[in-house]
Coordinates of C-alpha atoms in Angstrom, one line a residue:
Chain Z
M1 CA 0.0 0.0 0.0
N2 CA 1.3 3.5 -0.8
F3 CA 1.5 6.8 1.2
F4 CA -1.7 8.0 -0.3
D5 CA -4.1 5.1 0.2
S6 CA -2.9 4.4 3.3
C7 CA -4.2 7.8 4.8
R8 CA -7.1 8.3 2.7
N9 CA -9.3 5.9 5.0
S10 CA -7.3 7.6 8.0
L11 CA -8.5 10.7 8.4
P12 CA -10.0 11.6 12.1
Q13 CA -13.8 12.3 12.4
D14 CA -13.7 15.5 13.9
Q15 CA -13.9 18.1 10.8
H16 CA -13.7 15.2 8.0
A17 CA -15.3 17.1 4.9
Q18 CA -11.9 19.8 5.3
R19 CA -9.7 17.6 5.9
I20 CA -10.9 15.2 2.8
D21 CA -10.8 18.3 1.1
A22 CA -7.1 19.2 2.0
F23 CA -6.0 15.8 1.8
A24 CA -7.1 15.8 -1.7
R25 CA -5.0 19.2 -2.4
F26 CA -2.2 17.3 -1.3
E27 CA -2.7 14.2 -3.1
A28 CA -3.6 16.4 -6.4
S29 CA 0.0 18.2 -5.7
G30 CA 2.1 15.7 -4.3
W31 CA 4.8 14.8 -2.4
P32 CA 7.4 18.0 -3.5
T33 CA 10.2 17.6 -6.3
P34 CA 12.8 19.8 -7.4
A35 CA 10.1 20.6 -9.8
L36 CA 8.7 22.9 -7.0
E37 CA 11.1 26.3 -7.0
S38 CA 11.5 26.3 -3.5
W39 CA 12.8 22.7 -3.4
H40 CA 15.1 22.9 -6.1
Y41 CA 16.9 20.5 -3.8
S42 CA 15.3 18.3 -2.4
D43 CA 12.9 15.3 -3.9
W44 CA 10.7 13.4 -1.2
S45 CA 8.6 12.2 -4.3
S46 CA 9.5 8.8 -2.8
L47 CA 8.0 8.9 0.6
A48 CA 4.4 8.0 -1.7
E49 CA 5.3 4.9 -2.0
K50 CA 5.9 4.7 1.8
P51 CA 2.8 4.0 4.2
F52 CA 2.4 5.5 7.4
N53 CA 0.4 5.4 10.7
I54 CA -1.0 8.0 12.7
A55 CA 1.4 7.8 16.2
K56 CA -0.4 7.8 19.3
P57 CA -0.9 11.1 21.5
A58 CA 0.4 12.1 24.2
L59 CA 4.2 11.4 24.0
D60 CA 5.8 12.3 26.9
P61 CA 9.1 14.6 26.8
V62 CA 12.0 12.5 27.3
F63 CA 14.0 15.3 28.5
A64 CA 13.6 18.8 29.7
P65 CA 16.1 20.8 29.2
D66 CA 16.9 23.3 31.9
R67 CA 13.9 21.6 34.2
A68 CA 11.4 23.6 31.1
Q69 CA 8.4 23.4 31.5
P70 CA 6.2 21.1 28.8
L71 CA 3.2 22.9 27.1
A72 CA 0.3 20.8 26.9
L73 CA -1.0 19.7 23.5
V74 CA -4.5 21.4 23.0
A75 CA -7.3 20.8 21.1
L76 CA -6.8 23.2 17.5
D77 CA -8.5 24.0 14.8
P78 CA -6.6 22.3 11.9
V79 CA -8.4 24.9 9.4
Q80 CA -6.9 28.6 9.5
T81 CA -4.5 30.9 7.0
A82 CA -3.1 29.5 4.2
T83 CA 0.9 29.3 4.0
S84 CA 3.1 29.1 1.3
F85 CA 4.2 25.4 3.5
A86 CA 4.3 22.6 0.3
L87 CA 2.5 20.3 3.6
D88 CA 0.5 22.6 4.8
A89 CA -2.7 20.9 3.5
L90 CA -0.9 17.7 4.6
N91 CA -0.5 19.0 7.8
R92 CA -4.3 20.5 8.0
A93 CA -5.8 17.2 6.7
F94 CA -4.3 15.1 9.7
A95 CA -3.2 18.1 12.8
K96 CA -5.6 17.7 15.5
Q97 CA -3.7 19.3 18.2
G98 CA -0.9 21.5 19.1
V99 CA 0.4 24.2 21.8
D100 CA -1.5 26.9 22.1
K101 CA -0.3 29.6 24.5
T102 CA 0.1 33.4 25.0
I103 CA 2.3 33.9 27.1
D104 CA 2.1 37.2 29.6
G105 CA 4.4 39.0 32.0
H106 CA 7.9 37.4 32.4
A107 CA 8.2 33.8 32.2
Q108 CA 11.1 32.9 34.1
I109 CA 11.0 29.0 33.3
P110 CA 11.5 28.3 29.5
F111 CA 8.7 26.6 28.0
L112 CA 9.0 22.8 26.1
I113 CA 7.5 21.9 22.8
T114 CA 8.2 17.8 22.4
H115 CA 8.8 16.7 18.8
A116 CA 9.8 13.3 19.3
L117 CA 8.3 10.5 17.6
A118 CA 8.9 6.8 17.8
G119 CA 7.9 3.9 16.0
E120 CA 8.6 2.2 13.1
Q121 CA 6.6 4.1 10.2
V122 CA 5.1 6.4 12.5
M123 CA 3.9 9.8 11.7
R124 CA 2.6 12.6 13.4
H125 CA 1.0 15.9 12.6
L126 CA 1.2 19.4 14.4
R127 CA -0.2 22.8 14.3
H128 CA 0.7 25.4 17.0
R129 CA 0.3 28.6 18.0
L130 CA 2.3 31.0 20.1
A131 CA 1.4 34.6 21.2
L132 CA 3.1 37.1 23.3
S133 CA 1.4 39.6 24.7
A134 CA 2.7 42.9 24.5
G135 CA 6.3 43.8 26.6
S136 CA 6.2 40.3 27.6
R137 CA 9.0 37.6 28.0
A138 CA 10.1 33.7 27.0
T139 CA 12.0 31.3 26.2
V140 CA 11.0 28.5 24.4
V141 CA 12.5 25.3 23.1
I142 CA 11.4 22.6 20.7
W143 CA 12.9 19.8 21.1
D144 CA 12.9 17.0 18.9
A145 CA 15.0 14.0 20.3
P146 CA 15.6 10.8 18.8
G147 CA 13.2 7.8 19.4
I148 CA 14.2 4.6 21.7
D149 CA 14.5 2.3 18.0
D150 CA 15.6 4.6 15.3
S151 CA 12.5 3.9 13.3
D152 CA 11.0 5.4 9.9
T153 CA 9.0 8.6 11.2
L154 CA 7.3 11.6 9.6
L155 CA 6.3 14.5 11.3
T156 CA 5.1 18.1 10.2
A157 CA 4.9 20.9 12.1
V158 CA 3.3 24.2 11.6
L159 CA 3.7 26.9 13.5
T160 CA 2.6 30.5 14.1
L161 CA 4.4 33.1 16.4
T162 CA 3.2 37.0 17.4
L163 CA 5.0 39.0 19.1
A164 CA 3.6 41.8 20.7
A165 CA 4.9 45.5 21.1
G166 CA 7.7 45.1 22.9
S167 CA 7.6 41.7 23.8
H168 CA 10.6 39.3 23.6
L169 CA 11.2 35.6 22.8
T170 CA 14.3 33.2 22.4
L171 CA 12.9 30.1 20.2
I172 CA 15.6 27.1 20.4
R173 CA 15.1 24.6 17.9
V174 CA 17.2 21.2 18.5
Q175 CA 16.5 18.7 16.0
D176 CA 18.3 15.7 16.7
A177 CA 16.1 13.1 14.8
D178 CA 16.9 9.3 14.0
A179 CA 18.9 8.8 10.8
R180 CA 16.0 7.4 9.1
A181 CA 13.4 10.3 10.1
T182 CA 11.7 12.9 8.2
R183 CA 10.5 15.8 9.4
A184 CA 9.0 20.3 8.0
M185 CA 8.4 22.7 10.2
H186 CA 7.4 25.6 9.3
L187 CA 7.3 28.5 11.1
K188 CA 6.0 32.1 10.4
A189 CA 6.3 34.7 13.1
H190 CA 4.8 38.0 12.8
I191 CA 6.9 40.6 14.9
E192 CA 5.6 44.0 16.5
A193 CA 7.1 47.5 17.8
D194 CA 10.3 47.2 19.3
A195 CA 9.5 43.3 19.9
T196 CA 12.5 40.5 19.4
L197 CA 12.9 36.9 18.1
E198 CA 15.6 35.7 18.9
M199 CA 16.2 32.1 17.2
I200 CA 18.8 29.5 17.3
Q201 CA 18.4 26.4 15.2
L202 CA 20.6 23.4 16.3
D203 CA 19.9 20.5 13.5
F204 CA 22.1 17.3 13.6
G205 CA 19.7 14.3 12.6
G206 CA 16.9 13.2 9.6
A207 CA 17.4 11.7 6.8
R208 CA 15.3 14.0 5.3
V209 CA 14.6 17.7 7.4
R210 CA 12.9 20.8 5.6
Q211 CA 12.9 23.8 7.8
E212 CA 10.8 27.1 6.8
T213 CA 10.9 29.9 8.6
E214 CA 9.3 33.3 7.7
I215 CA 9.6 36.5 9.7
T216 CA 7.9 39.3 9.1
L217 CA 9.2 42.5 10.8
A218 CA 6.0 44.5 10.7
A219 CA 6.6 47.6 12.4
P220 CA 9.5 49.5 13.3
G221 CA 11.5 48.6 15.9
A222 CA 11.3 45.4 15.5
R223 CA 14.4 42.6 15.9
F224 CA 14.9 38.8 14.0
E225 CA 18.5 37.4 15.0
Q226 CA 18.8 34.3 14.0
T227 CA 21.7 32.1 14.7
G228 CA 21.6 28.4 12.9
L229 CA 24.2 25.4 12.9
A230 CA 23.7 22.3 11.2
A231 CA 26.2 19.6 12.0
L232 CA 25.2 16.6 9.7
T233 CA 27.2 13.1 9.3
G234 CA 26.6 10.0 7.5
K235 CA 23.4 10.2 4.8
S236 CA 21.5 13.6 6.7
R237 CA 19.9 15.8 4.5
V238 CA 18.7 19.0 6.0
D239 CA 17.5 21.9 3.7
Q240 CA 16.6 25.2 5.3
R241 CA 15.0 28.3 4.0
S242 CA 14.7 31.5 6.0
H243 CA 12.6 34.8 4.6
V244 CA 13.0 37.4 6.5
W245 CA 10.6 40.9 5.4
H246 CA 11.2 44.3 6.6
A247 CA 7.7 45.9 6.1
A248 CA 8.5 48.8 7.9
P249 CA 11.3 51.3 8.9
R250 CA 13.8 51.2 11.4
C251 CA 13.7 47.4 11.7
I252 CA 17.1 45.1 12.0
S253 CA 17.4 41.1 11.3
R254 CA 20.6 39.2 12.0
S255 CA 21.0 36.0 10.6
S256 CA 24.3 34.0 11.1
A257 CA 24.8 30.1 10.2
R258 CA 27.1 27.7 10.3
L259 CA 27.0 24.6 8.5
L260 CA 29.1 21.7 8.9
A261 CA 28.6 18.6 6.6
A262 CA 30.5 15.1 7.4
G263 CA 30.1 11.5 5.4
S264 CA 27.7 12.1 2.9
S265 CA 25.4 14.3 4.4
R266 CA 23.9 17.9 2.6
A267 CA 23.1 21.1 4.0
I268 CA 21.3 23.3 2.1
L269 CA 20.0 26.8 3.8
N270 CA 18.8 29.6 1.2
A271 CA 18.6 32.6 4.1
K272 CA 16.6 35.5 2.0
V273 CA 15.7 39.4 3.3
Q274 CA 13.3 41.4 1.5
V275 CA 13.1 45.0 2.3
Q276 CA 9.7 46.3 1.0
P277 CA 9.3 49.9 0.3
G278 CA 9.2 52.3 3.2
A279 CA 11.0 50.6 5.1
A280 CA 13.8 52.9 5.2
K281 CA 16.7 52.5 8.0
T282 CA 16.9 48.5 7.3
D283 CA 19.7 47.0 9.1
S284 CA 20.5 43.6 7.9
E285 CA 23.0 40.9 8.0
T286 CA 23.1 37.6 6.5
R287 CA 26.0 35.9 7.4
I288 CA 26.5 31.8 6.4
A289 CA 29.6 29.9 6.8
S290 CA 30.1 26.1 6.0
L291 CA 32.7 23.5 6.4
L292 CA 33.0 20.3 4.2
L293 CA 34.1 17.5 6.1
S294 CA 34.2 15.0 3.3
D295 CA 35.0 15.1 -0.2
K296 CA 31.0 13.1 -0.5
A297 CA 29.7 15.6 1.5
E298 CA 27.6 18.7 0.0
I299 CA 26.6 22.6 1.0
D300 CA 24.6 25.0 -0.8
A301 CA 24.2 28.1 0.6
K302 CA 22.7 30.5 -1.1
P303 CA 21.8 34.5 1.0
E304 CA 20.2 36.6 -1.0
L305 CA 18.8 40.1 -0.6
E306 CA 16.2 42.4 -2.3
I307 CA 16.0 45.5 -1.6
Y308 CA 13.3 48.5 -2.1
A309 CA 14.0 50.6 -0.4
D310 CA 16.6 53.9 -0.1
D311 CA 18.8 54.3 3.2
V312 CA 19.2 50.8 4.5
Q313 CA 22.1 48.7 5.7
C314 CA 22.0 45.8 4.2
A315 CA 24.6 43.3 4.4
H316 CA 24.8 39.3 3.0
G317 CA 28.6 36.9 2.4
A318 CA 28.2 33.5 2.2
T319 CA 32.0 31.6 3.1
F320 CA 33.1 28.2 2.1
G321 CA 36.1 26.8 3.9
Q322 CA 38.6 23.7 5.0
L323 CA 40.2 24.3 8.2
D324 CA 42.7 27.6 8.7
E325 CA 46.0 26.0 8.1
D326 CA 47.6 28.6 9.9
A327 CA 45.9 27.5 12.9
A328 CA 45.9 23.4 12.4
F329 CA 50.1 24.5 12.7
Y330 CA 49.5 26.9 15.7
L331 CA 47.9 23.7 17.3
R332 CA 50.4 21.0 16.1
S333 CA 53.7 23.7 17.2
R334 CA 52.4 22.9 20.1
G335 CA 52.4 19.1 20.4
L336 CA 48.9 18.7 19.4
S337 CA 48.4 16.1 16.3
A338 CA 47.1 16.8 13.5
A339 CA 44.2 15.1 14.4
E340 CA 43.3 16.7 17.5
A341 CA 44.5 20.4 15.5
Q342 CA 41.1 19.6 13.3
S343 CA 38.6 18.6 16.2
L344 CA 39.1 21.1 17.6
L345 CA 39.1 23.7 14.8
T346 CA 35.9 22.0 14.1
Q347 CA 34.4 22.5 17.4
A348 CA 35.4 25.5 17.6
F349 CA 33.7 26.3 14.1
A350 CA 30.8 25.1 15.9
Q351 CA 31.6 26.9 19.1
T352 CA 30.6 30.4 17.7
A353 CA 26.9 29.5 17.2
L354 CA 26.2 27.2 20.5
D355 CA 27.8 30.3 22.4
R356 CA 24.3 32.1 21.6
I357 CA 22.2 29.2 23.9
P358 CA 21.2 30.8 26.9
L359 CA 20.9 27.9 29.1
P360 CA 23.3 26.4 30.2
G361 CA 22.3 22.8 30.8
L362 CA 21.1 23.3 26.7
K363 CA 24.3 24.4 26.0
N364 CA 26.2 21.5 27.6
W365 CA 24.3 19.0 26.3
V366 CA 24.5 20.9 22.4
E367 CA 28.2 20.8 22.7
Q368 CA 28.6 17.5 23.7
R369 CA 26.9 15.8 21.1
V370 CA 28.7 18.1 18.6
S371 CA 31.4 16.6 19.9
T372 CA 30.2 13.1 19.8
L373 CA 29.3 13.4 16.5
L374 CA 33.1 15.0 15.3
V375 CA 34.7 12.4 17.9
A376 CA 31.9 9.4 15.8
N377 CA 32.9 11.3 12.2
A378 CA 36.9 11.1 12.7
A379 CA 36.5 7.6 13.5
Chain K
M1 CA 71.7 20.6 21.1
L2 CA 71.1 22.5 17.4
V3 CA 73.1 21.8 14.4
I4 CA 72.1 23.1 11.4
E5 CA 74.8 22.0 8.6
N6 CA 74.6 24.1 5.0
L7 CA 71.0 24.0 4.8
F8 CA 68.8 25.1 1.7
A9 CA 65.2 25.9 1.7
D10 CA 63.0 27.0 -0.7
I11 CA 58.5 28.8 -0.5
G12 CA 57.3 28.0 -3.9
S13 CA 60.0 28.6 -6.6
K14 CA 61.4 30.5 -4.6
S15 CA 64.8 29.6 -2.5
I16 CA 65.0 31.9 0.8
L17 CA 68.0 29.7 2.8
K18 CA 70.9 29.1 0.9
G19 CA 73.7 27.5 2.6
L20 CA 72.8 28.4 6.7
S21 CA 75.0 26.6 9.4
L22 CA 74.6 27.0 12.6
T23 CA 75.3 25.6 16.4
V24 CA 73.6 26.1 19.0
N25 CA 74.7 24.7 22.7
A26 CA 73.3 24.0 26.0
G27 CA 73.1 26.9 28.1
E28 CA 73.1 29.4 25.1
V29 CA 71.4 32.0 23.8
H30 CA 71.6 33.3 20.4
A31 CA 70.6 36.1 18.4
I32 CA 70.1 36.5 14.8
M33 CA 69.7 39.8 13.3
G34 CA 69.5 40.9 10.0
P35 CA 68.0 42.8 7.2
N36 CA 63.9 42.3 6.3
G37 CA 63.6 39.2 3.6
A38 CA 67.2 37.5 4.6
G39 CA 65.7 34.4 5.7
K40 CA 65.2 35.0 9.5
S41 CA 61.4 33.6 10.0
T42 CA 61.8 31.3 7.7
L43 CA 64.3 30.1 9.6
A44 CA 62.2 29.5 12.5
K45 CA 59.0 28.6 11.3
L46 CA 61.0 25.9 9.5
L47 CA 62.7 24.6 12.7
A48 CA 59.4 24.5 13.7
G49 CA 58.0 21.8 11.0
H50 CA 55.6 24.9 8.6
E51 CA 55.3 22.6 5.7
D52 CA 55.4 25.4 3.5
Y53 CA 58.8 24.9 3.4
L54 CA 60.7 22.9 0.7
V55 CA 64.1 21.8 2.5
T56 CA 66.3 21.3 -0.8
G57 CA 69.8 20.1 0.9
G58 CA 71.3 20.1 4.8
S59 CA 70.5 18.7 7.6
V60 CA 69.4 19.9 10.7
S61 CA 69.8 18.2 14.0
Y62 CA 68.0 18.7 17.6
R63 CA 69.5 16.9 20.6
G64 CA 71.2 14.1 17.7
E65 CA 67.6 13.5 16.5
D66 CA 67.3 14.3 12.9
L67 CA 64.5 17.5 13.3
L68 CA 63.5 17.8 9.4
A69 CA 61.9 13.8 9.9
M70 CA 60.0 14.5 12.8
P71 CA 56.6 15.8 12.2
T72 CA 55.6 19.4 13.9
E73 CA 53.9 17.8 17.0
L74 CA 56.1 15.1 18.0
R75 CA 59.0 18.6 17.7
A76 CA 57.0 20.4 20.3
R77 CA 56.3 17.4 22.4
S78 CA 60.2 17.0 22.5
G79 CA 60.8 20.5 23.7
V80 CA 61.4 23.0 20.3
F81 CA 59.0 25.8 21.3
L82 CA 58.4 28.4 17.9
G83 CA 57.0 31.6 19.6
F84 CA 55.1 33.5 16.8
Q85 CA 56.1 36.6 15.6
Y86 CA 51.7 36.7 14.2
P87 CA 50.4 34.2 17.0
V88 CA 47.0 33.5 15.1
E89 CA 43.5 33.8 16.0
I90 CA 42.0 30.9 17.2
P91 CA 38.5 31.3 18.5
G92 CA 36.3 28.7 20.0
V93 CA 39.2 27.3 21.4
S94 CA 40.0 28.7 24.7
N95 CA 43.3 29.1 26.5
T96 CA 42.7 26.7 28.8
T97 CA 41.7 24.3 26.4
L98 CA 44.8 24.6 24.5
L99 CA 47.4 25.1 27.4
K100 CA 46.1 21.9 28.7
A101 CA 45.9 19.9 25.6
A102 CA 49.7 20.6 25.1
V103 CA 50.8 20.1 28.4
N104 CA 49.1 16.6 28.4
A105 CA 50.6 15.9 25.2
K106 CA 53.6 16.3 26.1
L107 CA 53.5 14.4 29.7
K108 CA 52.1 11.6 27.4
H109 CA 54.8 11.3 25.4
E110 CA 57.1 11.7 28.3
G111 CA 55.5 8.5 29.3
K112 CA 54.3 10.1 32.9
P113 CA 50.5 11.1 34.1
E114 CA 48.4 13.6 32.9
M115 CA 47.9 16.1 35.0
D116 CA 44.1 16.8 37.3
A117 CA 42.1 19.5 36.5
G118 CA 43.2 21.7 39.9
G119 CA 46.9 21.2 39.2
F120 CA 46.7 22.1 36.2
L121 CA 44.3 25.2 36.9
A122 CA 47.1 26.8 39.9
F123 CA 49.8 25.7 37.9
V124 CA 48.6 27.7 35.2
K125 CA 47.5 30.2 37.4
Q126 CA 50.7 30.7 38.9
K127 CA 52.3 31.6 35.0
V128 CA 49.7 33.8 34.2
K129 CA 50.7 35.7 37.3
Q130 CA 54.3 35.7 35.4
V131 CA 53.3 37.4 32.7
A132 CA 51.1 40.0 34.3
M133 CA 47.4 38.6 32.5
E134 CA 44.1 39.2 33.5
P135 CA 43.6 35.9 34.7
K136 CA 40.0 35.7 32.5
M137 CA 41.8 35.8 29.5
L138 CA 42.3 32.0 29.8
Q139 CA 38.8 31.6 29.1
R140 CA 39.2 33.4 26.0
G141 CA 39.4 32.0 22.9
V142 CA 43.4 31.9 21.5
N143 CA 44.3 35.2 20.8
E144 CA 41.1 36.2 20.4
G145 CA 40.6 40.2 20.5
F146 CA 44.0 40.2 22.1
S147 CA 46.1 43.3 21.2
G148 CA 49.5 42.9 19.6
G149 CA 51.1 43.4 23.0
E150 CA 48.7 40.5 24.9
K151 CA 49.6 38.0 22.2
K152 CA 52.9 38.1 23.6
R153 CA 52.4 38.1 26.7
N154 CA 50.1 34.8 25.4
E155 CA 53.2 33.1 23.6
I156 CA 55.8 33.9 26.5
L157 CA 52.8 32.0 28.7
Q158 CA 52.7 28.7 26.6
M159 CA 56.1 28.8 26.8
L160 CA 56.6 29.4 30.6
V161 CA 54.0 26.8 31.2
L162 CA 55.7 23.8 28.3
E163 CA 58.9 24.3 29.6
P164 CA 60.7 23.6 26.2
T165 CA 64.2 23.0 26.0
L166 CA 65.0 24.4 22.7
M167 CA 62.8 28.3 22.3
L168 CA 63.1 29.7 19.3
L169 CA 61.6 33.5 19.8
D170 CA 60.7 34.9 16.2
E171 CA 60.7 38.8 16.6
T172 CA 58.9 38.5 19.8
D173 CA 59.8 42.1 20.4
S174 CA 58.1 44.2 17.8
G175 CA 55.6 46.3 18.2
L176 CA 55.8 46.1 21.8
D177 CA 56.1 48.5 24.7
I178 CA 58.5 48.9 26.9
D179 CA 56.5 47.3 30.0
A180 CA 55.1 44.1 27.4
L181 CA 59.2 44.0 26.3
K182 CA 60.4 43.5 30.5
V183 CA 57.4 40.9 30.5
V184 CA 59.3 38.7 27.6
A185 CA 62.3 39.5 28.8
D186 CA 61.7 38.6 31.7
G187 CA 60.0 35.2 30.3
I188 CA 62.8 34.2 28.8
N189 CA 65.7 34.6 31.1
A190 CA 63.4 32.3 33.9
L191 CA 63.7 29.7 31.1
R192 CA 67.3 30.3 30.9
G193 CA 69.3 27.5 32.2
P194 CA 72.0 24.8 31.4
E195 CA 69.5 21.9 29.9
R196 CA 67.7 24.6 27.7
A197 CA 68.8 27.5 24.5
T198 CA 67.1 30.4 23.0
V199 CA 67.7 31.9 19.6
L200 CA 65.6 35.2 19.4
V201 CA 65.0 36.3 16.1
T202 CA 65.0 39.9 16.2
H203 CA 65.3 43.3 14.3
Y204 CA 66.8 45.4 16.5
Q205 CA 69.4 45.5 19.7
R206 CA 66.9 47.0 22.2
L207 CA 65.6 43.1 23.5
L208 CA 69.0 42.4 23.6
D209 CA 69.5 45.0 26.8
Y210 CA 66.8 42.7 28.7
V211 CA 68.4 39.4 27.7
K212 CA 71.9 39.2 26.9
P213 CA 73.1 36.6 23.9
D214 CA 76.3 35.0 24.2
F215 CA 76.1 34.8 20.5
V216 CA 75.0 37.1 17.6
H217 CA 75.0 36.2 13.9
V218 CA 74.2 38.0 11.0
L219 CA 71.7 36.1 8.5
A220 CA 71.8 38.0 5.0
G221 CA 70.7 36.6 1.9
G222 CA 69.8 33.4 3.4
R223 CA 73.3 32.7 5.1
I224 CA 74.7 33.4 8.6
V225 CA 77.4 36.5 6.6
K226 CA 79.1 37.2 10.2
S227 CA 78.9 36.0 14.4
G228 CA 80.3 37.5 16.7
G229 CA 79.5 38.3 21.1
P230 CA 77.2 40.6 22.3
E231 CA 79.0 43.4 20.9
L232 CA 78.0 42.9 17.3
A233 CA 74.2 44.1 18.0
L234 CA 75.8 47.0 19.0
E235 CA 77.6 47.4 16.2
L236 CA 74.9 46.6 13.9
E237 CA 72.3 48.9 15.6
E238 CA 75.1 52.4 15.1
K239 CA 76.2 50.6 11.2
G240 CA 73.0 49.3 10.1
Y241 CA 73.6 45.7 7.7
G242 CA 74.8 47.1 4.5
W243 CA 78.4 47.2 5.2
L244 CA 77.8 43.1 5.5
E245 CA 75.5 43.0 2.7
A246 CA 78.4 44.2 0.4
A247 CA 81.3 42.8 1.7

C-alpha cells in the first residue's frame, strides 16, 4: 500500500469534510520535488510509496532542558490561514492538536514543545500557535529528540508566532531526529514594534529535514536575530529556507549560520532578506559559513537580498572553507596531533553558534552532542 | 643541542635559505639579526616544522636526532617551541583548552600521567601572574581580540607552561611597549638554564638589553654572514646591515 491509500481512510473524524478536502489537495500536488522552485535541492517523491500510521497521542517529553515546563497539547482548529508550505495541506488534513499558548509577563521557566516520535512508519502532524503579549518575555525550546529504536518516522509541524509590541522571545529549535526520520516544519512569525525574536536553530539528525522560517518585521524597531548550526553526518539531509520581510522602517535582522557536513550528508540553506518599499533605515546582515568535512558531503548556501527601499544598510555573505591551516599549524606547534587540531578547530567552528544558547544545561548537552558527532565522524 | 649544517630551503619556486649553518649548544642564547627578507622567519618556522618550506639540502639535528624527519607536533613534544611573530587568533578554542591539550600531549610523550584539572589550573594561574595577564583571558579564545602585546605575552605564557628545551622566538619583541618587552624578557630569562637553549630572531638591539645573548649572528641572503659576541648587535645598531651585504 502506498502513502495516499494508507492515509485516505485514516483521516480524523472531526471536521472530516475539510480534512478530506485538504488531503485531496495534497494528493493532487503530491510530495514536493525539485519541480517546485523553492524545493530546488530536495526530492521527497519517494515518500509516496511508503505508508505511515498515525502516532498514538501523548508522548512524554524524554528530556527537559534546564527544567523546562512542557507545554500541553490542546485541540486546535486545523483549518486556518493558508501558507506557502508545500506540506501544509497534509498537515491540515491530519493535525488535531498542538500547543496554543499566550504568554503574559516575564516567564521565568523556559517552555518545552516536544516533537519526538517513535515507532516504525509512524507519523504525526502538529499545528502550534504561540503569542507573546505586549512587553512579555519567554524562552521556548522545541525539542525533536531521537526515538528509542532509530525508526522511520514522519512529522510535520506548523508554528504561528505573534510577538506584540516590546515582547521578547528566545526560541530554540533542536532537531536531533533519528537517522531515517523525515521532518518538515514551517514557522511563521509576525513581529510588532520593538519586539525581538531571537532564534537558535540546531540540526543534527534526520534523513530528510525541511525547515522553513518566515519572518515579518511588521512595525518600527522590530528585531530578528537568528543563529543556526547544522552539524550533519551519515546520509542526513537538511534543507532550510529562511525569509525575512522588512515591512517597516528601522527594523533589524541578523542571521548567522554555520553549516558542517561530514560523511555523505548535505546541508542546504537559502536565507533571503527582502526590504519592502518604505522600510527605511533597515539594518540587516546575513552570514553563512560552511565547512565540508568529507569529499562526499555537500553544502549549498545561498544568501539573498532584495531591496525596494532607499537608505538601508544590508550586508550578506557566504564563506566556504577547509580548516584554517595557519591555526592548525599553530596548534600542532604546541604538541597537538593533526587529528586533535582538526577536531578542536571543527568544534571551534561550531562553538561560535553554540555560545548563543542561553540555557547552560542545554548548551552543555549540545556541545557534547557536537563533540560526539565529530569524534564518531573522525573515527 | 641544535646543529644546522649547510641548509637550503625554498618556498614555492623561491629559494630562501642558501647554505645556512649554525650550532647552538645547551645553555646558550643566540640572537639572529639581519635585514628584512633575509630568511630569519623562514628559519624559525622551518625549524618548527612548517610545511610551506621545502628543504632542498643540508641537515638539522636536534639533540642528536634528525629534526627535519619529525612532524611538527613531535618536535613540540620533544621540547622545541616557536614563539610566533604573528600568533594566530583561534576563536572557539579557549587558551585553557590549548594549554591543557599541549601540556598533556607533552606529558604523554614523556610517559608521564596527565595533570588533574585542579593541579593544572593552579600551575597555569601562577604562570599567568608571571606574564602579568588577566586570569579571565584564559577563558577567551586563543589570542581572540588580543592586542599585539597581549598576543606576545600569551606566547610567553605558553612557553612558560610548556617549559621547552629549545626556544625559538621569532621577533617576539616587535611591536611591544617597554613594559611588555620586560615581561617577555623576564619570561625568557626565567627559563634560561644549562639544559636549555634560546634562539632570538630580532630586528632590534633593544631586546638584547634585557636578554643578554652569548652570540649574535647576522643572517643575510639566506646565510649567516657574520657571527660575534653581544658587541656585534651594538655595531649593527650603529652601522646597519649595508656594510655586511656589500662585503
